[in-house]
Amino acid sequence: MLITMGLLLALSFVVSLLALTFLIWAIATRQFALDRAQAKTVFGKEAAEPDTDGTHLFDTTGIDRVSARPVRLLILGAIFWLLLASAFGVIASLKLHWPDWLNQAAPLTFGRMRALHLNLVTYGWLSQIGIACMYWILPRIFRTQLRSPQLAVIGFWLWNIGVTLGAVTFAWGWTDGEEWLEFAWQFDMLLVLAGVFFVVPLVRTARAREVDHIYVTGWYFLAAMVWFPCLFFIANFPGIHYGVEEATVNWWFAHNVLGLWLTPLGVGTAYYFIPKIIGKPIYSYSLSLIGFWGLALFYSQVGIHHLIGGPLPTWVVTLSIVHSMMMFIPVIAVAINQHVTVARNTWALRESLPLRFIAFGAVMYTLASFQGSIEALRSVNTITHFTHYTVGHAHLGAYAFVSIVMFGAAYHIMPRMVGREFAYPGLIRLHFWLVVLGFAIYFFALTIGGVLQGLAMLDATRSFAESVMVTKPYLEARSVGGTMMALGHVVFAANIIGILRAPRRALQPQSSVPAE
């Protein structure tokens, strides 16, 4: 335990030094010049105009052309893993109320199906679609072409080979045995190598930027590029942590992969597309930077609240609960900015289908963060932890927030990347309602069922079997909601493949948009 706590504190010290260095650099280069002019940097040199569906399509000579190949590969790779992960998720959900179904082989058992679903969603879908957004957005806000795009392509193949080997070997029983880190560490190191190939082009692009001020989306993306490799490498390095120490590092990583990797990708993407689609700057640029630095300062120790009641020093858990409460500050800052900007321009929700996804995901970020902070309180945690309530909360953050923002981003990027519109906008609306209604059924079923399960487990007069049986109708509802979400993903894949296979229409000068 002493080595683990020392390592975490030492890492926090090093990360704090890096953050302090960035902070000094930001002040020295006037990155904190908080005025409306800085907020308008997202629009580039052109006047701010709405960028809703069908008005801006393709730029044949600008920045997007260089980014197009790695972005296309990453989106297609992400969709492949999304479909596979969705199938595993539905199977795992059905097994909770059909326990004898598909038990003929070890790879088909619940434990492996669920872990495959979780890891493929995290590393196959969310990470790749998030990196695709980084490759699309950062060159635009830096107003320069992506540097070394061929390295990004190499990174794509290495990443997908690593995910494939990790998933196949896990299915047959080779695993590190930790949640969110089930793939064998040898294949995780392949993902680390792929990450190097992903990061180098972005760092070179940032160094070559033709703007002085870094828009808030750039802060989130650049920070994520520093945070996630550190988290992933340390959590996977073999032979350092054992027993309780291993559980501590496991939850330090598992929560931070949501808060310091997926959250920056989702929030940064929303901060770019909301003002771009509406054609107006965000409500308060100063609040946006407060939100970023609040996340950077308060989030890193949040995950240990998952070990409340465990054999850990009390101060470690209490520190985690305090950090969870402090997260209200950056979340409220983001909420005011994004929700007020959309609320003042509701006309854009009617005109832009991608904005509906992104605005919905932004609202879910607020709700997921509030719920997570309250869930960290000991009085609430006593009832909800070790129940299906926690699974519902995880999906509120990773799915309703990050995934749905990424659906909207993909729908906005694809027509501009390939130079043609979606042939059937009605299928995009179908996708939206399938995932929104499916998620609502899924979330409320697990939330209600989880609370009933927790109360039953705390009641000494009731058996453990009774606490399991009380959840059965809610688990059946979960399968209905999850199946609807999976069908939505099939529609999403059909939309993306359809626009790629459709013939390109003749380009018209008035329909092109310069990349910032």
Short mmCIF file of C-alpha atoms in Angstrom, two decimals:
data_model
loop_
_atom_site.label_atom_id
_atom_site.label_comp_id
_atom_site.label_asym_id
_atom_site.label_seq_id
_atom_site.Cartn_x
_atom_site.Cartn_y
_atom_site.Cartn_z
CA MET A 1 0.00 0.00 0.00
CA LEU A 2 2.88 2.39 0.88
CA ILE A 3 4.42 1.96 -2.59
CA THR A 4 1.07 2.50 -4.31
CA MET A 5 0.17 5.64 -2.36
CA GLY A 6 3.70 6.96 -2.85
CA LEU A 7 3.50 6.35 -6.58
CA LEU A 8 0.10 8.04 -6.89
CA LEU A 9 1.24 11.04 -4.85
CA ALA A 10 4.49 11.28 -6.82
CA LEU A 11 2.55 11.11 -10.06
CA SER A 12 0.16 13.78 -8.82
CA PHE A 13 3.19 15.95 -7.98
CA VAL A 14 4.70 15.51 -11.45
CA VAL A 15 1.36 16.17 -13.14
CA SER A 16 0.89 19.26 -10.97
CA LEU A 17 4.31 20.53 -12.02
CA LEU A 18 3.37 20.01 -15.68
CA ALA A 19 0.06 21.79 -15.12
CA LEU A 20 1.85 24.66 -13.37
CA THR A 21 4.27 24.91 -16.30
CA PHE A 22 1.34 25.08 -18.74
CA LEU A 23 -0.39 27.64 -16.54
CA ILE A 24 2.70 29.90 -16.48
CA TRP A 25 3.05 29.51 -20.23
CA ALA A 26 -0.63 30.30 -20.75
CA ILE A 27 -0.42 33.49 -18.69
CA ALA A 28 2.81 34.57 -20.41
CA THR A 29 1.31 34.10 -23.87
CA ARG A 30 -2.00 35.81 -22.98
CA GLN A 31 -4.06 32.64 -23.35
CA PHE A 32 -6.27 34.04 -20.56
CA ALA A 33 -7.27 37.14 -22.51
CA LEU A 34 -10.93 36.47 -21.82
CA ASP A 35 -13.00 38.51 -24.21
CA ARG A 36 -15.49 37.91 -26.99
CA ALA A 37 -12.77 38.23 -29.62
CA GLN A 38 -11.06 35.11 -28.25
CA ALA A 39 -14.37 33.22 -28.29
CA LYS A 40 -14.76 34.08 -31.98
CA THR A 41 -11.46 32.40 -32.91
CA VAL A 42 -13.52 29.25 -33.51
CA PHE A 43 -14.93 30.88 -36.65
CA GLY A 44 -11.56 31.61 -38.24
CA LYS A 45 -11.04 34.56 -40.53
CA GLU A 46 -14.54 34.42 -41.95
CA ALA A 47 -17.60 36.09 -40.47
CA ALA A 48 -19.57 33.93 -38.07
CA GLU A 49 -22.39 32.21 -39.94
CA PRO A 50 -24.65 29.28 -39.07
CA ASP A 51 -23.30 25.97 -40.39
CA THR A 52 -26.42 23.82 -40.37
CA ASP A 53 -27.18 20.88 -42.63
CA GLY A 54 -26.75 21.20 -46.36
CA THR A 55 -25.33 24.71 -46.63
CA HIS A 56 -21.59 24.05 -46.34
CA LEU A 57 -20.29 20.90 -47.92
CA PHE A 58 -16.80 20.44 -49.14
CA ASP A 59 -13.43 22.12 -49.25
CA THR A 60 -11.23 20.62 -51.95
CA THR A 61 -8.08 22.63 -51.27
CA GLY A 62 -8.13 23.49 -47.60
CA ILE A 63 -7.17 21.98 -44.31
CA ASP A 64 -9.81 19.24 -44.31
CA ARG A 65 -8.33 17.53 -47.35
CA VAL A 66 -5.20 16.47 -45.47
CA SER A 67 -7.15 15.29 -42.42
CA ALA A 68 -9.73 13.36 -44.44
CA ARG A 69 -7.97 9.98 -44.77
CA PRO A 70 -7.10 9.37 -41.10
CA VAL A 71 -10.49 10.77 -40.01
CA ARG A 72 -12.35 8.45 -42.42
CA LEU A 73 -10.37 5.40 -41.26
CA LEU A 74 -10.90 6.21 -37.59
CA ILE A 75 -14.65 6.73 -38.00
CA LEU A 76 -15.06 3.48 -39.91
CA GLY A 77 -12.94 1.58 -37.39
CA ALA A 78 -14.93 3.07 -34.52
CA ILE A 79 -18.25 2.06 -36.10
CA PHE A 80 -17.04 -1.53 -36.63
CA TRP A 81 -16.20 -1.89 -32.93
CA LEU A 82 -19.43 -0.11 -31.92
CA LEU A 83 -21.52 -2.70 -33.75
CA LEU A 84 -19.55 -5.62 -32.29
CA ALA A 85 -19.59 -4.15 -28.78
CA SER A 86 -23.35 -3.53 -29.05
CA ALA A 87 -23.95 -7.19 -29.92
CA PHE A 88 -21.90 -8.30 -26.91
CA GLY A 89 -23.74 -5.79 -24.70
CA VAL A 90 -27.18 -7.08 -25.72
CA ILE A 91 -26.07 -10.69 -25.18
CA ALA A 92 -24.70 -9.86 -21.72
CA SER A 93 -27.92 -8.02 -20.82
CA LEU A 94 -30.13 -10.94 -21.91
CA LYS A 95 -28.01 -13.34 -19.87
CA LEU A 96 -28.95 -11.47 -16.69
CA HIS A 97 -32.53 -12.77 -16.97
CA TRP A 98 -31.83 -15.79 -19.23
CA PRO A 99 -28.86 -17.16 -17.27
CA ASP A 100 -28.75 -20.54 -19.08
CA TRP A 101 -28.68 -19.05 -22.58
CA LEU A 102 -25.44 -19.45 -24.61
CA ASN A 103 -23.40 -21.13 -21.90
CA GLN A 104 -21.96 -23.88 -24.11
CA ALA A 105 -18.50 -22.29 -24.37
CA ALA A 106 -16.41 -20.11 -22.06
CA PRO A 107 -16.17 -17.13 -24.46
CA LEU A 108 -19.99 -16.93 -24.43
CA THR A 109 -20.36 -16.64 -20.65
CA PHE A 110 -21.61 -13.44 -19.03
CA GLY A 111 -18.25 -12.40 -17.56
CA ARG A 112 -16.49 -12.41 -20.91
CA MET A 113 -19.39 -10.94 -22.91
CA ARG A 114 -19.70 -7.99 -20.51
CA ALA A 115 -15.96 -7.29 -20.39
CA LEU A 116 -15.70 -7.49 -24.19
CA HIS A 117 -18.58 -5.01 -24.45
CA LEU A 118 -16.93 -2.58 -22.04
CA ASN A 119 -13.42 -2.72 -23.52
CA LEU A 120 -14.55 -2.55 -27.15
CA VAL A 121 -16.78 0.43 -26.40
CA THR A 122 -13.96 2.23 -24.59
CA TYR A 123 -10.97 1.48 -26.81
CA GLY A 124 -12.61 0.45 -30.09
CA TRP A 125 -15.49 2.95 -30.38
CA LEU A 126 -15.10 5.95 -28.09
CA SER A 127 -11.33 6.36 -28.27
CA GLN A 128 -11.20 6.14 -32.07
CA ILE A 129 -14.19 8.40 -32.75
CA GLY A 130 -12.74 10.87 -30.23
CA ILE A 131 -9.33 10.84 -31.93
CA ALA A 132 -11.09 11.34 -35.29
CA CYS A 133 -12.69 14.50 -33.88
CA MET A 134 -9.30 15.70 -32.68
CA TYR A 135 -7.80 15.20 -36.16
CA TRP A 136 -10.73 17.08 -37.71
CA ILE A 137 -11.03 19.96 -35.24
CA LEU A 138 -7.47 20.81 -34.12
CA PRO A 139 -6.13 21.65 -37.62
CA ARG A 140 -9.21 23.85 -38.11
CA ILE A 141 -8.82 25.86 -34.89
CA PHE A 142 -5.04 26.06 -35.42
CA ARG A 143 -5.66 27.12 -39.06
CA THR A 144 -2.98 24.85 -40.46
CA GLN A 145 -2.91 21.45 -42.11
CA LEU A 146 -2.46 18.26 -40.11
CA ARG A 147 1.23 17.41 -39.99
CA SER A 148 2.50 13.84 -40.66
CA PRO A 149 -0.91 12.35 -41.50
CA GLN A 150 0.80 9.08 -42.52
CA LEU A 151 1.79 8.53 -38.87
CA ALA A 152 -1.88 8.79 -37.91
CA VAL A 153 -2.69 6.04 -40.41
CA ILE A 154 0.05 3.80 -38.94
CA GLY A 155 -1.37 4.53 -35.50
CA PHE A 156 -4.82 3.51 -36.70
CA TRP A 157 -3.65 0.09 -37.85
CA LEU A 158 -1.53 -0.54 -34.74
CA TRP A 159 -4.43 0.48 -32.50
CA ASN A 160 -6.90 -1.82 -34.23
CA ILE A 161 -4.46 -4.73 -34.27
CA GLY A 162 -3.99 -4.22 -30.51
CA VAL A 163 -7.75 -4.10 -29.85
CA THR A 164 -8.31 -7.19 -32.00
CA LEU A 165 -5.58 -9.24 -30.30
CA GLY A 166 -6.68 -8.05 -26.87
CA ALA A 167 -10.32 -8.98 -27.51
CA VAL A 168 -9.62 -12.39 -29.10
CA THR A 169 -7.15 -13.49 -26.42
CA PHE A 170 -9.44 -12.22 -23.65
CA ALA A 171 -12.35 -14.22 -25.07
CA TRP A 172 -10.22 -17.35 -24.68
CA GLY A 173 -9.18 -16.54 -21.13
CA TRP A 174 -5.94 -14.49 -21.29
CA THR A 175 -6.60 -11.45 -19.13
CA ASP A 176 -5.12 -9.09 -16.53
CA GLY A 177 -8.33 -9.53 -14.52
CA GLU A 178 -9.03 -5.84 -13.76
CA GLU A 179 -12.13 -3.90 -14.79
CA TRP A 180 -11.54 -1.60 -17.79
CA LEU A 181 -8.10 -3.27 -18.09
CA GLU A 182 -9.07 -6.82 -19.01
CA PHE A 183 -6.82 -6.99 -22.08
CA ALA A 184 -3.40 -8.58 -21.40
CA TRP A 185 -0.80 -5.89 -20.71
CA GLN A 186 1.32 -7.01 -23.69
CA PHE A 187 -1.45 -5.86 -26.06
CA ASP A 188 -2.02 -2.73 -24.00
CA MET A 189 1.60 -1.78 -24.70
CA LEU A 190 0.76 -2.06 -28.41
CA LEU A 191 -2.01 0.50 -27.80
CA VAL A 192 0.55 2.73 -26.06
CA LEU A 193 2.80 2.50 -29.15
CA ALA A 194 -0.18 3.34 -31.39
CA GLY A 195 -0.89 6.30 -29.11
CA VAL A 196 2.58 7.67 -29.86
CA PHE A 197 1.81 7.58 -33.59
CA PHE A 198 -1.50 9.35 -32.90
CA VAL A 199 0.00 12.08 -30.72
CA VAL A 200 3.03 13.08 -32.81
CA PRO A 201 0.98 14.53 -35.74
CA LEU A 202 -1.19 16.50 -33.32
CA VAL A 203 1.80 17.90 -31.41
CA ARG A 204 3.50 18.88 -34.67
CA THR A 205 0.26 20.52 -35.84
CA ALA A 206 -0.04 22.43 -32.57
CA ARG A 207 3.56 23.66 -32.86
CA ALA A 208 2.92 24.83 -36.44
CA ARG A 209 -0.35 26.63 -35.60
CA GLU A 210 -1.00 29.98 -37.20
CA VAL A 211 -2.96 31.45 -34.29
CA ASP A 212 -1.68 32.82 -31.01
CA HIS A 213 -4.71 31.99 -28.91
CA ILE A 214 -5.72 28.35 -28.30
CA TYR A 215 -9.52 27.99 -28.33
CA VAL A 216 -10.94 26.12 -25.32
CA THR A 217 -11.49 22.95 -27.38
CA GLY A 218 -7.73 22.86 -27.97
CA TRP A 219 -7.10 22.97 -24.21
CA TYR A 220 -9.33 19.94 -23.61
CA PHE A 221 -7.80 17.96 -26.49
CA LEU A 222 -4.18 18.79 -25.70
CA ALA A 223 -4.69 17.94 -22.02
CA ALA A 224 -6.34 14.63 -22.91
CA MET A 225 -3.29 13.75 -25.01
CA VAL A 226 -1.12 14.18 -21.89
CA TRP A 227 -3.45 12.64 -19.30
CA PHE A 228 -4.56 9.44 -21.00
CA PRO A 229 -1.13 8.00 -21.97
CA CYS A 230 0.10 8.55 -18.38
CA LEU A 231 -2.99 6.85 -16.92
CA PHE A 232 -2.96 3.94 -19.35
CA PHE A 233 0.77 3.18 -19.12
CA ILE A 234 0.95 3.29 -15.32
CA ALA A 235 -2.24 1.26 -14.80
CA ASN A 236 -1.02 -1.44 -17.19
CA PHE A 237 2.63 -1.63 -16.13
CA PRO A 238 3.04 -5.15 -14.70
CA GLY A 239 4.52 -6.26 -11.41
CA ILE A 240 4.06 -3.09 -9.30
CA HIS A 241 0.67 -3.37 -7.58
CA TYR A 242 -0.94 -6.31 -5.80
CA GLY A 243 -4.13 -6.91 -3.76
CA VAL A 244 -5.69 -3.77 -2.29
CA GLU A 245 -3.03 -1.64 -3.98
CA GLU A 246 -4.10 -3.07 -7.33
CA ALA A 247 -7.76 -2.27 -6.61
CA THR A 248 -6.77 1.31 -5.73
CA VAL A 249 -4.87 1.81 -8.98
CA ASN A 250 -7.63 0.02 -10.90
CA TRP A 251 -10.33 2.48 -9.79
CA TRP A 252 -7.95 5.45 -10.03
CA PHE A 253 -7.60 4.49 -13.71
CA ALA A 254 -11.17 3.36 -14.41
CA HIS A 255 -12.73 6.62 -13.27
CA ASN A 256 -10.03 8.80 -14.79
CA VAL A 257 -10.40 7.16 -18.20
CA LEU A 258 -13.91 8.62 -18.18
CA GLY A 259 -13.05 11.97 -16.58
CA LEU A 260 -9.62 12.72 -18.05
CA TRP A 261 -9.93 11.01 -21.45
CA LEU A 262 -13.53 10.58 -22.66
CA THR A 263 -14.85 13.73 -20.94
CA PRO A 264 -12.27 16.10 -22.52
CA LEU A 265 -13.03 14.52 -25.90
CA GLY A 266 -16.78 14.98 -25.46
CA VAL A 267 -16.76 18.44 -23.86
CA GLY A 268 -14.11 19.74 -26.28
CA THR A 269 -16.07 18.44 -29.27
CA ALA A 270 -19.29 20.06 -28.02
CA TYR A 271 -17.48 23.36 -27.38
CA TYR A 272 -16.39 23.38 -31.03
CA PHE A 273 -19.54 22.23 -32.83
CA ILE A 274 -22.21 24.12 -30.82
CA PRO A 275 -20.98 27.64 -31.76
CA LYS A 276 -19.91 26.48 -35.25
CA ILE A 277 -23.36 25.13 -36.12
CA ILE A 278 -25.24 28.02 -34.52
CA GLY A 279 -22.90 30.63 -35.93
CA LYS A 280 -22.50 32.51 -32.65
CA PRO A 281 -19.78 32.36 -29.96
CA ILE A 282 -20.40 30.55 -26.70
CA TYR A 283 -22.18 32.41 -23.91
CA SER A 284 -19.15 33.12 -21.68
CA TYR A 285 -15.62 32.37 -22.79
CA SER A 286 -14.15 33.03 -19.33
CA LEU A 287 -16.44 30.36 -17.85
CA SER A 288 -15.23 27.88 -20.44
CA LEU A 289 -11.64 28.18 -19.24
CA ILE A 290 -12.72 28.01 -15.58
CA GLY A 291 -14.49 24.78 -16.46
CA PHE A 292 -11.36 23.34 -18.06
CA TRP A 293 -9.02 24.22 -15.19
CA GLY A 294 -11.60 23.01 -12.66
CA LEU A 295 -11.63 19.60 -14.34
CA ALA A 296 -7.82 19.54 -14.44
CA LEU A 297 -7.48 20.38 -10.74
CA PHE A 298 -10.34 18.43 -9.13
CA TYR A 299 -10.94 15.24 -11.11
CA SER A 300 -7.85 13.05 -10.71
CA GLN A 301 -8.72 11.54 -7.27
CA VAL A 302 -12.48 11.13 -7.80
CA GLY A 303 -12.44 7.40 -8.62
CA ILE A 304 -11.48 6.14 -5.16
CA HIS A 305 -15.05 6.72 -3.96
CA HIS A 306 -15.79 3.36 -5.60
CA LEU A 307 -13.87 1.78 -2.69
CA ILE A 308 -15.92 3.33 0.13
CA GLY A 309 -16.08 0.70 2.87
CA GLY A 310 -12.97 -1.05 1.52
CA PRO A 311 -9.70 -1.62 3.43
CA LEU A 312 -8.20 1.76 2.51
CA PRO A 313 -7.01 4.64 4.70
CA THR A 314 -10.05 6.80 5.53
CA TRP A 315 -8.31 9.98 4.37
CA VAL A 316 -7.87 8.54 0.85
CA VAL A 317 -11.61 7.90 0.47
CA THR A 318 -12.54 11.24 2.11
CA LEU A 319 -10.19 13.07 -0.27
CA SER A 320 -11.99 11.40 -3.16
CA ILE A 321 -15.42 12.45 -1.84
CA VAL A 322 -14.24 16.06 -1.40
CA HIS A 323 -12.92 16.11 -4.98
CA SER A 324 -16.25 14.69 -6.19
CA MET A 325 -18.12 17.58 -4.53
CA MET A 326 -15.70 20.14 -5.99
CA MET A 327 -16.53 18.85 -9.47
CA PHE A 328 -19.78 20.82 -9.26
CA ILE A 329 -17.73 23.94 -10.08
CA PRO A 330 -16.40 23.00 -13.54
CA VAL A 331 -19.61 21.15 -14.45
CA ILE A 332 -21.78 24.19 -13.71
CA ALA A 333 -19.37 26.35 -15.74
CA VAL A 334 -19.73 24.03 -18.76
CA ALA A 335 -23.49 23.74 -18.27
CA ILE A 336 -24.08 27.50 -18.23
CA ASN A 337 -21.97 27.96 -21.34
CA GLN A 338 -23.30 25.18 -23.53
CA HIS A 339 -26.95 25.10 -22.45
CA VAL A 340 -27.47 28.87 -22.53
CA THR A 341 -25.85 29.09 -25.97
CA VAL A 342 -28.24 26.45 -27.31
CA ALA A 343 -31.29 27.78 -25.41
CA ARG A 344 -30.84 31.20 -26.98
CA ASN A 345 -30.80 29.62 -30.46
CA THR A 346 -33.41 26.88 -30.45
CA TRP A 347 -34.07 27.53 -34.14
CA ALA A 348 -30.80 25.71 -34.83
CA LEU A 349 -32.16 22.50 -33.27
CA ARG A 350 -34.86 22.45 -35.95
CA GLU A 351 -32.39 23.01 -38.78
CA SER A 352 -29.44 20.87 -37.69
CA LEU A 353 -29.81 17.18 -36.93
CA PRO A 354 -26.19 16.89 -35.68
CA LEU A 355 -26.85 19.69 -33.17
CA ARG A 356 -29.74 17.69 -31.67
CA PHE A 357 -27.31 14.88 -30.82
CA ILE A 358 -24.63 17.23 -29.49
CA ALA A 359 -27.01 19.39 -27.42
CA PHE A 360 -28.66 16.30 -25.94
CA GLY A 361 -25.24 14.84 -25.07
CA ALA A 362 -24.21 18.12 -23.42
CA VAL A 363 -27.28 18.02 -21.16
CA MET A 364 -26.47 14.42 -20.26
CA TYR A 365 -22.94 15.50 -19.25
CA THR A 366 -24.44 17.85 -16.69
CA LEU A 367 -26.79 15.21 -15.32
CA ALA A 368 -24.13 12.48 -15.23
CA SER A 369 -21.70 14.71 -13.36
CA PHE A 370 -24.28 15.84 -10.80
CA GLN A 371 -25.39 12.26 -10.25
CA GLY A 372 -21.79 11.08 -9.91
CA SER A 373 -20.94 13.67 -7.26
CA ILE A 374 -24.03 12.82 -5.21
CA GLU A 375 -23.33 9.10 -5.64
CA ALA A 376 -19.93 9.62 -3.98
CA LEU A 377 -21.57 10.57 -0.66
CA ARG A 378 -21.27 7.73 1.86
CA SER A 379 -25.01 7.80 2.67
CA VAL A 380 -25.97 7.39 -1.00
CA ASN A 381 -23.10 5.06 -1.88
CA THR A 382 -24.17 2.62 0.86
CA ILE A 383 -27.43 1.98 -1.04
CA THR A 384 -26.40 2.27 -4.68
CA HIS A 385 -22.93 0.71 -4.87
CA PHE A 386 -22.74 -2.95 -5.93
CA THR A 387 -26.14 -2.55 -7.64
CA HIS A 388 -27.40 -1.98 -11.18
CA TYR A 389 -27.75 1.72 -10.30
CA THR A 390 -23.98 2.11 -10.90
CA VAL A 391 -24.31 0.52 -14.35
CA GLY A 392 -27.04 3.02 -15.25
CA HIS A 393 -24.83 5.90 -14.09
CA ALA A 394 -21.87 4.64 -16.14
CA HIS A 395 -24.05 4.57 -19.25
CA LEU A 396 -25.35 8.07 -18.52
CA GLY A 397 -21.77 9.34 -18.74
CA ALA A 398 -20.10 7.13 -21.34
CA TYR A 399 -23.12 6.64 -23.61
CA ALA A 400 -25.74 9.38 -23.23
CA PHE A 401 -23.03 12.06 -22.97
CA VAL A 402 -19.92 11.03 -24.90
CA SER A 403 -21.33 8.60 -27.47
CA ILE A 404 -24.29 10.78 -28.45
CA VAL A 405 -22.06 13.87 -28.81
CA MET A 406 -19.84 11.74 -31.07
CA PHE A 407 -22.83 10.63 -33.18
CA GLY A 408 -23.62 14.30 -33.82
CA ALA A 409 -19.98 15.10 -34.60
CA ALA A 410 -19.81 12.27 -37.16
CA TYR A 411 -23.03 13.45 -38.82
CA HIS A 412 -21.58 16.96 -39.09
CA ILE A 413 -18.14 15.90 -40.31
CA MET A 414 -19.05 13.31 -42.95
CA PRO A 415 -20.88 15.57 -45.50
CA ARG A 416 -18.08 18.12 -45.28
CA MET A 417 -15.40 15.45 -45.68
CA VAL A 418 -16.86 13.54 -48.64
CA GLY A 419 -18.64 16.39 -50.44
CA ARG A 420 -22.19 15.04 -50.45
CA GLU A 421 -25.23 15.04 -48.23
CA PHE A 422 -26.97 12.18 -46.46
CA ALA A 423 -29.50 10.66 -48.84
CA TYR A 424 -32.09 9.89 -46.16
CA PRO A 425 -32.21 12.45 -43.31
CA GLY A 426 -35.18 10.52 -41.93
CA LEU A 427 -32.78 7.71 -40.98
CA ILE A 428 -30.78 10.18 -38.89
CA ARG A 429 -33.96 11.13 -37.04
CA LEU A 430 -34.72 7.40 -36.58
CA HIS A 431 -31.23 6.89 -35.16
CA PHE A 432 -31.74 9.79 -32.73
CA TRP A 433 -35.05 8.57 -31.35
CA LEU A 434 -33.93 4.92 -31.14
CA VAL A 435 -30.91 5.78 -29.00
CA VAL A 436 -32.67 8.45 -26.91
CA LEU A 437 -35.77 6.38 -26.12
CA GLY A 438 -33.73 3.19 -25.77
CA PHE A 439 -31.37 4.88 -23.34
CA ALA A 440 -34.26 6.36 -21.32
CA ILE A 441 -35.77 2.89 -20.85
CA TYR A 442 -32.35 1.46 -20.01
CA PHE A 443 -31.39 4.20 -17.53
CA PHE A 444 -34.63 4.49 -15.56
CA ALA A 445 -34.99 0.71 -15.33
CA LEU A 446 -31.50 0.29 -13.86
CA THR A 447 -31.84 3.32 -11.58
CA ILE A 448 -35.12 2.16 -10.03
CA GLY A 449 -34.10 -1.50 -9.98
CA GLY A 450 -30.72 -0.62 -8.49
CA VAL A 451 -32.21 1.33 -5.59
CA LEU A 452 -34.66 -1.51 -4.83
CA GLN A 453 -31.76 -3.97 -5.02
CA GLY A 454 -29.65 -1.89 -2.63
CA LEU A 455 -32.47 -1.51 -0.10
CA ALA A 456 -33.13 -5.26 -0.24
CA MET A 457 -29.47 -6.08 0.40
CA LEU A 458 -29.40 -3.74 3.42
CA ASP A 459 -32.51 -5.37 4.91
CA ALA A 460 -31.33 -8.13 7.25
CA THR A 461 -34.76 -9.78 7.17
CA ARG A 462 -34.58 -10.47 3.43
CA SER A 463 -32.43 -13.08 1.72
CA PHE A 464 -29.79 -12.26 -0.90
CA ALA A 465 -31.82 -14.23 -3.45
CA GLU A 466 -34.73 -11.85 -2.87
CA SER A 467 -32.49 -8.86 -3.68
CA VAL A 468 -31.67 -10.55 -7.00
CA MET A 469 -35.26 -11.50 -7.93
CA VAL A 470 -36.56 -7.98 -7.26
CA THR A 471 -34.45 -6.71 -10.17
CA LYS A 472 -35.75 -9.14 -12.82
CA PRO A 473 -38.45 -6.92 -14.45
CA TYR A 474 -35.97 -4.03 -14.53
CA LEU A 475 -33.33 -6.22 -16.17
CA GLU A 476 -35.86 -7.23 -18.82
CA ALA A 477 -36.59 -3.54 -19.44
CA ARG A 478 -32.83 -2.97 -19.68
CA SER A 479 -32.62 -5.53 -22.48
CA VAL A 480 -35.45 -3.79 -24.35
CA GLY A 481 -33.70 -0.40 -24.07
CA GLY A 482 -30.30 -1.86 -24.95
CA THR A 483 -31.70 -3.58 -28.03
CA MET A 484 -33.21 -0.29 -29.21
CA MET A 485 -29.84 1.42 -28.75
CA ALA A 486 -28.12 -1.37 -30.72
CA LEU A 487 -30.65 -0.99 -33.55
CA GLY A 488 -29.87 2.72 -33.56
CA HIS A 489 -26.21 1.87 -34.05
CA VAL A 490 -27.07 -0.27 -37.08
CA VAL A 491 -28.96 2.69 -38.56
CA PHE A 492 -25.97 4.94 -37.78
CA ALA A 493 -23.62 2.54 -39.61
CA ALA A 494 -26.01 2.40 -42.58
CA ASN A 495 -26.07 6.20 -42.76
CA ILE A 496 -22.27 6.49 -42.73
CA ILE A 497 -21.73 3.70 -45.28
CA GLY A 498 -24.49 5.16 -47.44
CA ILE A 499 -22.90 8.59 -47.69
CA LEU A 500 -19.51 7.02 -48.48
CA ARG A 501 -20.94 4.90 -51.31
CA ALA A 502 -23.18 7.58 -52.81
CA PRO A 503 -21.94 9.27 -56.02
CA ARG A 504 -20.34 12.65 -55.45
CA ARG A 505 -22.34 15.50 -56.82
CA ALA A 506 -20.80 18.27 -58.90
CA LEU A 507 -19.15 20.81 -56.61
CA GLN A 508 -20.51 24.33 -56.59
CA PRO A 509 -18.31 27.21 -55.49
CA GLN A 510 -20.98 28.72 -53.26
CA SER A 511 -21.32 25.47 -51.32
CA SER A 512 -17.68 25.13 -50.28
CA VAL A 513 -16.47 26.14 -46.89
CA PRO A 514 -12.88 27.12 -46.17
CA ALA A 515 -11.44 25.21 -43.22
CA GLU A 516 -11.29 28.09 -40.77
#
